[in-house]
Tab-separated table of C-alpha atoms and ligand atoms in Angstrom:
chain	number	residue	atom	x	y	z
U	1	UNK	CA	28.760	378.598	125.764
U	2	UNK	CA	29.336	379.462	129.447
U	3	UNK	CA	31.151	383.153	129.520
U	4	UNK	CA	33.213	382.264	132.868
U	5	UNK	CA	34.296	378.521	132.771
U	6	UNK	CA	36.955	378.822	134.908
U	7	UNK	CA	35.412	376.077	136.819
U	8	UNK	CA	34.962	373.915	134.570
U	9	UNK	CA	38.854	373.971	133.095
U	10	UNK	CA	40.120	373.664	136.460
U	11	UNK	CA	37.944	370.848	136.708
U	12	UNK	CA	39.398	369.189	133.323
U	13	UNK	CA	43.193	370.179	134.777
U	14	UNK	CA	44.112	373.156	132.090
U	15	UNK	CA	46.274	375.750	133.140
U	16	UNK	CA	44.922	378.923	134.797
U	17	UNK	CA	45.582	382.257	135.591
U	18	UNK	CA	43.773	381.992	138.619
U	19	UNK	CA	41.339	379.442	140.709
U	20	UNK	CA	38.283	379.384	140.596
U	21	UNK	CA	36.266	379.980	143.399
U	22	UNK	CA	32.830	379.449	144.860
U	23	UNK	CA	31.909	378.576	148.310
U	24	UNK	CA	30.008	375.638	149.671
U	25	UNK	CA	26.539	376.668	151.232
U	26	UNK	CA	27.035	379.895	149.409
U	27	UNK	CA	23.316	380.025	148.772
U	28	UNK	CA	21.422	381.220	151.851
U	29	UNK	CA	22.234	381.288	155.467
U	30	UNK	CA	24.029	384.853	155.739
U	31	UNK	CA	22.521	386.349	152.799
U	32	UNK	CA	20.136	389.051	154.288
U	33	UNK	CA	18.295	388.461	150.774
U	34	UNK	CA	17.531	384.991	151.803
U	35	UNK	CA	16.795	385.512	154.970
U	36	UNK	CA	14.137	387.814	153.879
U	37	UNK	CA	12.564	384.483	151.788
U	38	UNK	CA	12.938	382.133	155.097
U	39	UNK	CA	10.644	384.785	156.473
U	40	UNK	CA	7.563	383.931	154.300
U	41	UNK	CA	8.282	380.404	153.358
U	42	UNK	CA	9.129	377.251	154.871
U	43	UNK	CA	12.434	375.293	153.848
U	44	UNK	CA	10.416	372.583	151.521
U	45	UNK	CA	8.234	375.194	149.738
U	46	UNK	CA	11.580	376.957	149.157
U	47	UNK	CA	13.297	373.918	147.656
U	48	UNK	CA	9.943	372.553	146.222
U	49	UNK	CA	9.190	376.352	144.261
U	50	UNK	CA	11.539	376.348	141.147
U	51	UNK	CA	10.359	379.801	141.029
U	52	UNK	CA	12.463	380.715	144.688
U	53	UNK	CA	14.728	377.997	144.354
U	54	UNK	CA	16.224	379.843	141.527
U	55	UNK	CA	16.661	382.699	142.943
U	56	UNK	CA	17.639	381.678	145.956
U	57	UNK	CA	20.658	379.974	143.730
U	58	UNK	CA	21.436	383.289	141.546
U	59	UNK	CA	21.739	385.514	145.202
U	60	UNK	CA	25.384	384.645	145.583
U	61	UNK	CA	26.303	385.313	142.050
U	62	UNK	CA	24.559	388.711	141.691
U	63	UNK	CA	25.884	389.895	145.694
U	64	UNK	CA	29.095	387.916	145.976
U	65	UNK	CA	30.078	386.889	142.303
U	66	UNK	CA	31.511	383.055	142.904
U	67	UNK	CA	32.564	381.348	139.716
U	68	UNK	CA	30.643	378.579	140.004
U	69	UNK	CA	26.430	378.429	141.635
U	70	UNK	CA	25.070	375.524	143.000
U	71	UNK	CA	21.609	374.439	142.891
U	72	UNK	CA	19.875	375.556	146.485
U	73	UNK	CA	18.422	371.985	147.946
U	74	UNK	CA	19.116	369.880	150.285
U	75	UNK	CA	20.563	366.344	150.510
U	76	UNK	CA	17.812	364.938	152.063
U	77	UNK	CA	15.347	365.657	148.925
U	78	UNK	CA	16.543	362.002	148.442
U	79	UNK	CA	15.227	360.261	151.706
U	80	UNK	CA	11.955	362.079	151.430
U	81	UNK	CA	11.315	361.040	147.786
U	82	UNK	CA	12.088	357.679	149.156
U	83	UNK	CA	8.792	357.392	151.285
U	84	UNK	CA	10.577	358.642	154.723
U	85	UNK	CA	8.983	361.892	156.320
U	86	UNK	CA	11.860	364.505	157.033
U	87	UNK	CA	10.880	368.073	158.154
U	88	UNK	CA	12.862	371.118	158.480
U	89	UNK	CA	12.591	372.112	162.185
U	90	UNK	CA	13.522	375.702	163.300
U	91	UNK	CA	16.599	375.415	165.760
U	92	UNK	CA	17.002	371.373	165.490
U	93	UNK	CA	17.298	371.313	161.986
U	94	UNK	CA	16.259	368.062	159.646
U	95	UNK	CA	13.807	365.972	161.739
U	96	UNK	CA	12.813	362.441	160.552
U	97	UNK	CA	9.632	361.387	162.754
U	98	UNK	CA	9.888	357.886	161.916
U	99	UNK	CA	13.294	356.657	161.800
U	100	UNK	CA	14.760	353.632	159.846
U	101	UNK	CA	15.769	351.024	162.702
U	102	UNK	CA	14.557	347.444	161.350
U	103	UNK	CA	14.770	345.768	158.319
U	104	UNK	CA	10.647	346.089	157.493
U	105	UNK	CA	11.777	349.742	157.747
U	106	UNK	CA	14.186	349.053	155.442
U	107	UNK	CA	11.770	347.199	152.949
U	108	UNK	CA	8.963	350.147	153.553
U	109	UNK	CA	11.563	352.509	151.176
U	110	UNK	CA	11.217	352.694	148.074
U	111	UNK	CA	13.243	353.702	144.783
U	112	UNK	CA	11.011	356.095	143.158
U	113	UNK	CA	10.720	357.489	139.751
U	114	UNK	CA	12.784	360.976	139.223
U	115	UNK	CA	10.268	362.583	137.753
U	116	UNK	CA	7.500	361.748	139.184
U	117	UNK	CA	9.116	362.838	142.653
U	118	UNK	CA	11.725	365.307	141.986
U	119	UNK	CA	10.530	366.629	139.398
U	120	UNK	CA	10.464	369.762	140.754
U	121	UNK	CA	14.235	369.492	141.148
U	122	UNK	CA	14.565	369.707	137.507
U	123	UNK	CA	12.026	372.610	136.873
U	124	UNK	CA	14.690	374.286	139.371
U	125	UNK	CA	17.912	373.824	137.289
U	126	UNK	CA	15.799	374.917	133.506
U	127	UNK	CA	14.990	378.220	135.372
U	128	UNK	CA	18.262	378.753	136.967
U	129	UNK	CA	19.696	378.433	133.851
U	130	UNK	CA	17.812	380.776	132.507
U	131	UNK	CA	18.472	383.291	134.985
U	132	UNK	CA	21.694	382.643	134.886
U	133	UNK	CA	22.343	383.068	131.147
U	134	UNK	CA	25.613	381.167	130.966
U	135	UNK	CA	27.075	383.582	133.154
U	136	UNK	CA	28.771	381.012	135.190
U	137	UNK	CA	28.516	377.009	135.620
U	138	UNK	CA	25.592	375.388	138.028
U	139	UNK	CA	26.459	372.525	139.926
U	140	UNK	CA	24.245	370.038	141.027
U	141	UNK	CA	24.788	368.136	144.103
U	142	UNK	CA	23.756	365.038	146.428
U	143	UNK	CA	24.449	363.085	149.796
U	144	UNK	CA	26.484	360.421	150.004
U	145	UNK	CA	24.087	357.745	150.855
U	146	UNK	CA	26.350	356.953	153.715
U	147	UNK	CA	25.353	360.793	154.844
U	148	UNK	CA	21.747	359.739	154.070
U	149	UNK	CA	21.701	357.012	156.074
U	150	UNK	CA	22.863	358.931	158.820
U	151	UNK	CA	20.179	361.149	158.822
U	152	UNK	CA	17.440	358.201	158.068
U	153	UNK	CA	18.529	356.285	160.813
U	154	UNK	CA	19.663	358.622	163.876
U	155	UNK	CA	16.389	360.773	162.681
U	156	UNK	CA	18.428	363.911	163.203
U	157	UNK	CA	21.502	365.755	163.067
U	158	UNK	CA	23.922	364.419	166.165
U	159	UNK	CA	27.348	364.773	167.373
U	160	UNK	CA	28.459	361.463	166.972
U	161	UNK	CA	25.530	359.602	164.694
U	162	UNK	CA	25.442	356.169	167.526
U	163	UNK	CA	22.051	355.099	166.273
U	164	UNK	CA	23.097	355.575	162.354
U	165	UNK	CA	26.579	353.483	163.616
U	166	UNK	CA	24.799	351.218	166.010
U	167	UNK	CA	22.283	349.989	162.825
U	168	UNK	CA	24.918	349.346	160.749
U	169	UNK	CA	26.880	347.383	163.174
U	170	UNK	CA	24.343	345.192	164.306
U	171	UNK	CA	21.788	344.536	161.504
U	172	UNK	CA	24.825	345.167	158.624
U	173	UNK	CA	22.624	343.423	156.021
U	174	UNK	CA	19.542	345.686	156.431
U	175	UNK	CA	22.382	349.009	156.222
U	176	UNK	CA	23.522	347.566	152.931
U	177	UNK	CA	20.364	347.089	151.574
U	178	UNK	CA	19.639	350.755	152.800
U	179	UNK	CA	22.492	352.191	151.282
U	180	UNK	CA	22.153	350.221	147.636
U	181	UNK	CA	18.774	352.261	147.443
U	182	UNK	CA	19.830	355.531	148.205
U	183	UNK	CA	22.982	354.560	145.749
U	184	UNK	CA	20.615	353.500	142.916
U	185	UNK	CA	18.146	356.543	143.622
U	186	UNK	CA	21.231	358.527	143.835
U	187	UNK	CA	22.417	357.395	140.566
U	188	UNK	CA	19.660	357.992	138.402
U	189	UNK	CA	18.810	361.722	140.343
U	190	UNK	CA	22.437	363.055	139.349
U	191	UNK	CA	21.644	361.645	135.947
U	192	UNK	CA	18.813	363.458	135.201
U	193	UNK	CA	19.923	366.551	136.727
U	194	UNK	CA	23.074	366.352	134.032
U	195	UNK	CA	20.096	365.937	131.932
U	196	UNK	CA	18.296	369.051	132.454
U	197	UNK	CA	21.707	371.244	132.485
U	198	UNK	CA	23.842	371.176	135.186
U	199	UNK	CA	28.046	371.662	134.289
U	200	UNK	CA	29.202	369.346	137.081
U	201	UNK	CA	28.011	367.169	140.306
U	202	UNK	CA	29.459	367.286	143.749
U	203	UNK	CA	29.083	364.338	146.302
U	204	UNK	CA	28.776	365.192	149.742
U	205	UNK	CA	30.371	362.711	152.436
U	206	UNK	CA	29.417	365.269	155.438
U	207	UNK	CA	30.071	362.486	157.716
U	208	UNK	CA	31.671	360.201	156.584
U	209	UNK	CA	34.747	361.205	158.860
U	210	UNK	CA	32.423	359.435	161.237
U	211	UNK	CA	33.788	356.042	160.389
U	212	UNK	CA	37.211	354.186	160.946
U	213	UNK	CA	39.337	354.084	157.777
U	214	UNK	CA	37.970	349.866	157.563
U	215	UNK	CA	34.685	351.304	158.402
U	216	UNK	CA	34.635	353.780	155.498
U	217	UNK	CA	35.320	351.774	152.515
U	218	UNK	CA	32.494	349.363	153.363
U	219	UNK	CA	29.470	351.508	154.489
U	220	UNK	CA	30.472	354.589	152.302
U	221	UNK	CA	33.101	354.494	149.783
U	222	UNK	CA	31.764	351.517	148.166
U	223	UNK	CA	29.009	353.404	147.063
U	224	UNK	CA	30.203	356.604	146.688
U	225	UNK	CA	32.594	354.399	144.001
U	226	UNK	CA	29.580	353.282	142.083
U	227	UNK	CA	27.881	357.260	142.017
U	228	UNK	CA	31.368	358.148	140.631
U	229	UNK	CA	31.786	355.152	138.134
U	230	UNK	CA	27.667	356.020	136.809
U	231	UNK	CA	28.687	359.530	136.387
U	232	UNK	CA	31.665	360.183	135.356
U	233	UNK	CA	31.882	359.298	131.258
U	234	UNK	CA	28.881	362.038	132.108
U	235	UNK	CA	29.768	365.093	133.824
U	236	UNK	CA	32.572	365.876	136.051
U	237	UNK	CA	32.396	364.341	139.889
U	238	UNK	CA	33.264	365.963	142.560
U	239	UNK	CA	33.564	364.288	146.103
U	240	UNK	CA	33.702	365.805	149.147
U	241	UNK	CA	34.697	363.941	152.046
U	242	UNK	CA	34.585	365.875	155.710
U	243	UNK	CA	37.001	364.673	157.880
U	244	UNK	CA	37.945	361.759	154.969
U	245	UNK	CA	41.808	362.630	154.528
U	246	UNK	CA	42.389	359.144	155.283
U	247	UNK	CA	40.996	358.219	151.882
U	248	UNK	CA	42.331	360.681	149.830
U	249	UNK	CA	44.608	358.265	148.238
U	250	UNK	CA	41.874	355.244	147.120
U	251	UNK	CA	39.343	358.348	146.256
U	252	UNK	CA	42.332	359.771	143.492
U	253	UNK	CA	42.085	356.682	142.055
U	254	UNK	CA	37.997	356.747	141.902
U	255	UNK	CA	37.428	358.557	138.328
U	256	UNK	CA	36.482	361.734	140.493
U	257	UNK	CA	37.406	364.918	138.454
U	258	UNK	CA	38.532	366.887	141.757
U	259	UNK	CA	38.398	366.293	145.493
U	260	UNK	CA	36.905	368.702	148.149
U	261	UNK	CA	39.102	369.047	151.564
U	262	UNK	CA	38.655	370.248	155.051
U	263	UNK	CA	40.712	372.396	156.379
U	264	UNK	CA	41.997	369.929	159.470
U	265	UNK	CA	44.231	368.363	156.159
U	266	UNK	CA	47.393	370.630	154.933
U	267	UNK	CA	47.443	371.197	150.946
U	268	UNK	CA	50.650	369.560	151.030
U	269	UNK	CA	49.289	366.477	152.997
U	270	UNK	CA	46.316	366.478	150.200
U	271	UNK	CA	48.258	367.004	146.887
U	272	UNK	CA	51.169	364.547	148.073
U	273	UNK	CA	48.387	361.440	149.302
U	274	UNK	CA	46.478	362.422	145.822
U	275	UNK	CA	49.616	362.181	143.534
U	276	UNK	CA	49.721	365.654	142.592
U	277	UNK	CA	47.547	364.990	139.722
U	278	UNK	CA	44.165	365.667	140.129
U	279	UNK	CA	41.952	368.879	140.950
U	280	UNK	CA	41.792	369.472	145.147
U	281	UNK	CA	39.146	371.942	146.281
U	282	UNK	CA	38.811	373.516	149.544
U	283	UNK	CA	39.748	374.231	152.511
U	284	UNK	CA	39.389	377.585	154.183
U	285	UNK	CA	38.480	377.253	157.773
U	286	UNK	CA	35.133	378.423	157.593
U	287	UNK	CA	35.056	379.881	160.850
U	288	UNK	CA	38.550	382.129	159.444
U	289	UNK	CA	35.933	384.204	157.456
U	290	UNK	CA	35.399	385.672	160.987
U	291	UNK	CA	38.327	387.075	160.694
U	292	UNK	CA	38.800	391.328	159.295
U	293	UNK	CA	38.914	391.303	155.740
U	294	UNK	CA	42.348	392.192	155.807
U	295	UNK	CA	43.561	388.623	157.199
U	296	UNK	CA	40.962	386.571	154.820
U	297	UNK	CA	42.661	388.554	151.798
U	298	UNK	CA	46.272	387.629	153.428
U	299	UNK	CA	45.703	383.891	154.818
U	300	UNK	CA	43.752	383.068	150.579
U	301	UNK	CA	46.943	383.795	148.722
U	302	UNK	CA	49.045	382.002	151.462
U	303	UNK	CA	46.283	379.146	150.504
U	304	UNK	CA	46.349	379.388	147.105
U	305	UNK	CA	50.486	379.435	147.007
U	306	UNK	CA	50.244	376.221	148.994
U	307	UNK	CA	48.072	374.213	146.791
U	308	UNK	CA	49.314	375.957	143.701
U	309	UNK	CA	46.931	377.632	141.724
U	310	UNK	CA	46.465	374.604	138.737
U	311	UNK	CA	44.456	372.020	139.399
U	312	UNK	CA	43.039	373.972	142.209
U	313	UNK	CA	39.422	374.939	143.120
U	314	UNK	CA	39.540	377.863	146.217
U	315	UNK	CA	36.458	376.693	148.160
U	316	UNK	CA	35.772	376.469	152.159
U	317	UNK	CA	36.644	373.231	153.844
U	318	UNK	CA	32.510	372.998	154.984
U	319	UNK	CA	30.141	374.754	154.514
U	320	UNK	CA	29.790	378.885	155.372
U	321	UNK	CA	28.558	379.765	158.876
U	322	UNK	CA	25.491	381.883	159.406
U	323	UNK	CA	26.995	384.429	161.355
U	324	UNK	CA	29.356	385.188	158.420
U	325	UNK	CA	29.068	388.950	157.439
U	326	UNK	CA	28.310	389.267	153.670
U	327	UNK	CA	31.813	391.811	153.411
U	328	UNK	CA	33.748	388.869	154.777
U	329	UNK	CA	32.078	386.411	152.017
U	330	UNK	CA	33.024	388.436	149.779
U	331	UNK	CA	36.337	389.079	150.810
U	332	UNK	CA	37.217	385.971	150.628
U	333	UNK	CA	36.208	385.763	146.952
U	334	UNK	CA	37.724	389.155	145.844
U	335	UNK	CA	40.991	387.740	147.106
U	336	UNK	CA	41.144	384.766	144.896
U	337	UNK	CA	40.221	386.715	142.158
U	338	UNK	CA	43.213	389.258	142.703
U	339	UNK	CA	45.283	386.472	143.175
U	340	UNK	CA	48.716	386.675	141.317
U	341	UNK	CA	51.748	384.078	140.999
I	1	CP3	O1	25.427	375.056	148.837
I	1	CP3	C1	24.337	375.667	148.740
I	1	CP3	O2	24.254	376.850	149.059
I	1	CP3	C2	23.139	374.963	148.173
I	1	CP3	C3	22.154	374.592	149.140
I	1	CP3	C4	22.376	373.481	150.139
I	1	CP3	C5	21.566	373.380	151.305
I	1	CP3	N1	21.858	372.215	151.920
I	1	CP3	C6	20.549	374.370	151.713
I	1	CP3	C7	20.138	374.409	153.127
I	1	CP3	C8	23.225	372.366	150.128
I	1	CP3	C9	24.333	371.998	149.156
I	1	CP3	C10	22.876	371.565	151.255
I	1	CP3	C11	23.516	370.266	151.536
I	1	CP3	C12	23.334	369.664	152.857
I	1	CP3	N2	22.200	369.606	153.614
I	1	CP3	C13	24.328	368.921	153.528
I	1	CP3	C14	25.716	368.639	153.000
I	1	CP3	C15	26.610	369.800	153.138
I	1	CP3	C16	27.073	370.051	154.536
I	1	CP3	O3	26.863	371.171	155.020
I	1	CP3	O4	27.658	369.141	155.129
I	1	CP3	C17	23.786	368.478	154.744
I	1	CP3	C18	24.492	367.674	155.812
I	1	CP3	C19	22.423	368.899	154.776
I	1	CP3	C20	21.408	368.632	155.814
I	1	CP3	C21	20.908	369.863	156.429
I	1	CP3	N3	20.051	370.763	155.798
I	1	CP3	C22	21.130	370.352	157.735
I	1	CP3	C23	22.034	369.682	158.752
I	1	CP3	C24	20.412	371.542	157.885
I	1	CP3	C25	20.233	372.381	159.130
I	1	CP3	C26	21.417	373.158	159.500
I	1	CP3	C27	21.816	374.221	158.490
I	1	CP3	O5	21.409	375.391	158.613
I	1	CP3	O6	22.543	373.901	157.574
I	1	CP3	C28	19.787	371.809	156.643
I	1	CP3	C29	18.959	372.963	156.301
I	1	CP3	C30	19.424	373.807	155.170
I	1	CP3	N4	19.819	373.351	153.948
I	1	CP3	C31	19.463	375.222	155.174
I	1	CP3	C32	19.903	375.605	153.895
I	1	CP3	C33	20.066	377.005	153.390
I	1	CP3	C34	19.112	376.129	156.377
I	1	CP3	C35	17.686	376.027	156.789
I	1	CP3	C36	16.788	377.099	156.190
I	1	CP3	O7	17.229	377.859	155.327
I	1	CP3	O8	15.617	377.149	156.613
């Protein structure tokens, strides 16, 4: 039995005495314990070593003390098991030397077998269970493929993903194809990580607030739909949607357990286009954990008040910033854990 399920209970919808909280990217980045690890290994070796990837995963818990961990990765684990390069470059960020733009691309990528490829993935979660000793719930986590497309096709990170748009606009049939892969590798990845032990799954839709309402529903929700309809008689989904307010209504009605939320979307906006029924999370400004202490403690229990503290998962609306100071992190999680009605 997990000791703290807060979580999880929030997750199912029981009554509380407070949120949970955990913050998304809450392993690494501003953690001068990870930092020290960056110095003497690369990003792969870090997410390939089950050995550092746990640990990398238990940092937060031990130094900030979230309710929740999530399994340190990346998204685009997926795309390289897939038979397409993608390096970590210092200052660029993910770098895909030879990105998909044709439809023999498309037919060069393969659906692989999850063990033989990410198996390493799984060695990850056994260990960090282990370290974590049902202290608190792991979550496990993947791209939308609609986010892993971007990424395949633009071959980097961009402001505005034109090459990712520009494929799917004018070879649509190739994109498709391209995103039932990912979906089906997708698929049977979160299965097998609910497999080896994680509590929950979380989707993440980084972009697509990229894409026009009409846009959305047929190059991402669509599949995020059938990632939530293999999962969820499973574990409990969670899908986060940057800049995907627009949807919030159509993704209630998904079989999601809880939805994430930026913070450019009001908790009244969210809970009244959701129905007021099922679990939001989010939506701290990241960039507010800039802010002294003081103010972070002051603007999470206005938060909290507004999205009520059932049903409710206190979160960031994106990820945290590198530049955060570990006090402010922590801050921020200290105040939802003195929160009173
Ligand atoms: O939440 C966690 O702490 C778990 C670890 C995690 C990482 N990436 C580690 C990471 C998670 C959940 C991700 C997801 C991820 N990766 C997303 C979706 C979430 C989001 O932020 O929108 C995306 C879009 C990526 C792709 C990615 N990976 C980018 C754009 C970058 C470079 C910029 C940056 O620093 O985030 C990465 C690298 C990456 N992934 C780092 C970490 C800790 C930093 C690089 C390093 O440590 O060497």
């Amino acid at each position: 039995m997990i000791k703290n399920d807060l979580f999880l209970r929030a997750l199912k919808g029981e009554t509380v005495d407070r949120p949970p909280v955990w913050m998304m990217r809450q392993a690494g980045r501003y953690l001068p314990e990870f930092m020290a690890l960056k110095q003497k290994y690369d990003f792969f070796t870090r997410c390939r070593t089950p050995e550092l990837a746990s640990d990398i995963t238990v940092q937060p818990i031990d130094i900030i003390g979230p309710d929740a961990a999530i399994l340190f990765s990346d998204i685009l684990v997926i795309p390289q098991a897939m038979n397409i390069e993608v390096e970590m470059k210092d200052g660029i960020g993910p770098w895909l030397p030879k990105p998909i733009r044709s439809q023999s691309d498309v037919d060069q990528v393969v659906i692989p077998d999850i063990d033989e490829e990410l198996g390493y993935v799984m060695d990850a979660i056994k260990m960090t269970k282990e370290k974590l000793d049902n202290r608190v719930p792991l979550i496990g986590f993947a791209g939308s493929p609609w986010t892993i497309l971007c990424y395949a096709v633009q071959g980097q990170g961009s402001k505005n993903f034109d090459k990712a748009k520009g494929f799917c606009f004018t070879q649509p049939e190739a994109a498709h194809q391209l995103l039932q892969k990912i979906t089906d590798t997708t698929i049977a990845y979160l299965k097998k990580k609910v497999a080896n032990g994680v509590n929950a799954v979380q989707v993440f839709d980084s972009w697509g607030g990229m894409l026009s309402p009409v846009d959305y529903q047929e190059f991402s929700w669509k599949y995020i739909q059938q990632i939530v309809d293999a999962l969820k008689d499973e574990t409990q989904v969670i899908v986060f949607g940057k800049g995907c307010w627009f949807a919030l209504q159509e993704m209630a009605a998904s079989g999601a357990a809880a939805l994430g939320v930026d913070w450019t979307c009001s908790a009244r906006n969210a809970r009244y286009l959701t129905g007021g029924n099922i679990t939001l999370q989010g939506n701290f400004d990241p960039s507010r954990l800039l802010s002294p202490p003081s103010d972070i403690k002051k603007m999470v229990k206005q938060m909290i008040d507004e999205f009520g503290k059932d049903r409710y998962i206190a979160n960031l609306g994106h990820g945290i910033l590198p530049n955060i100071p570990v006090d402010n992190a922590k801050a921020f999680v200290d105040a939802v854990k003195e929160y009173k009605v």
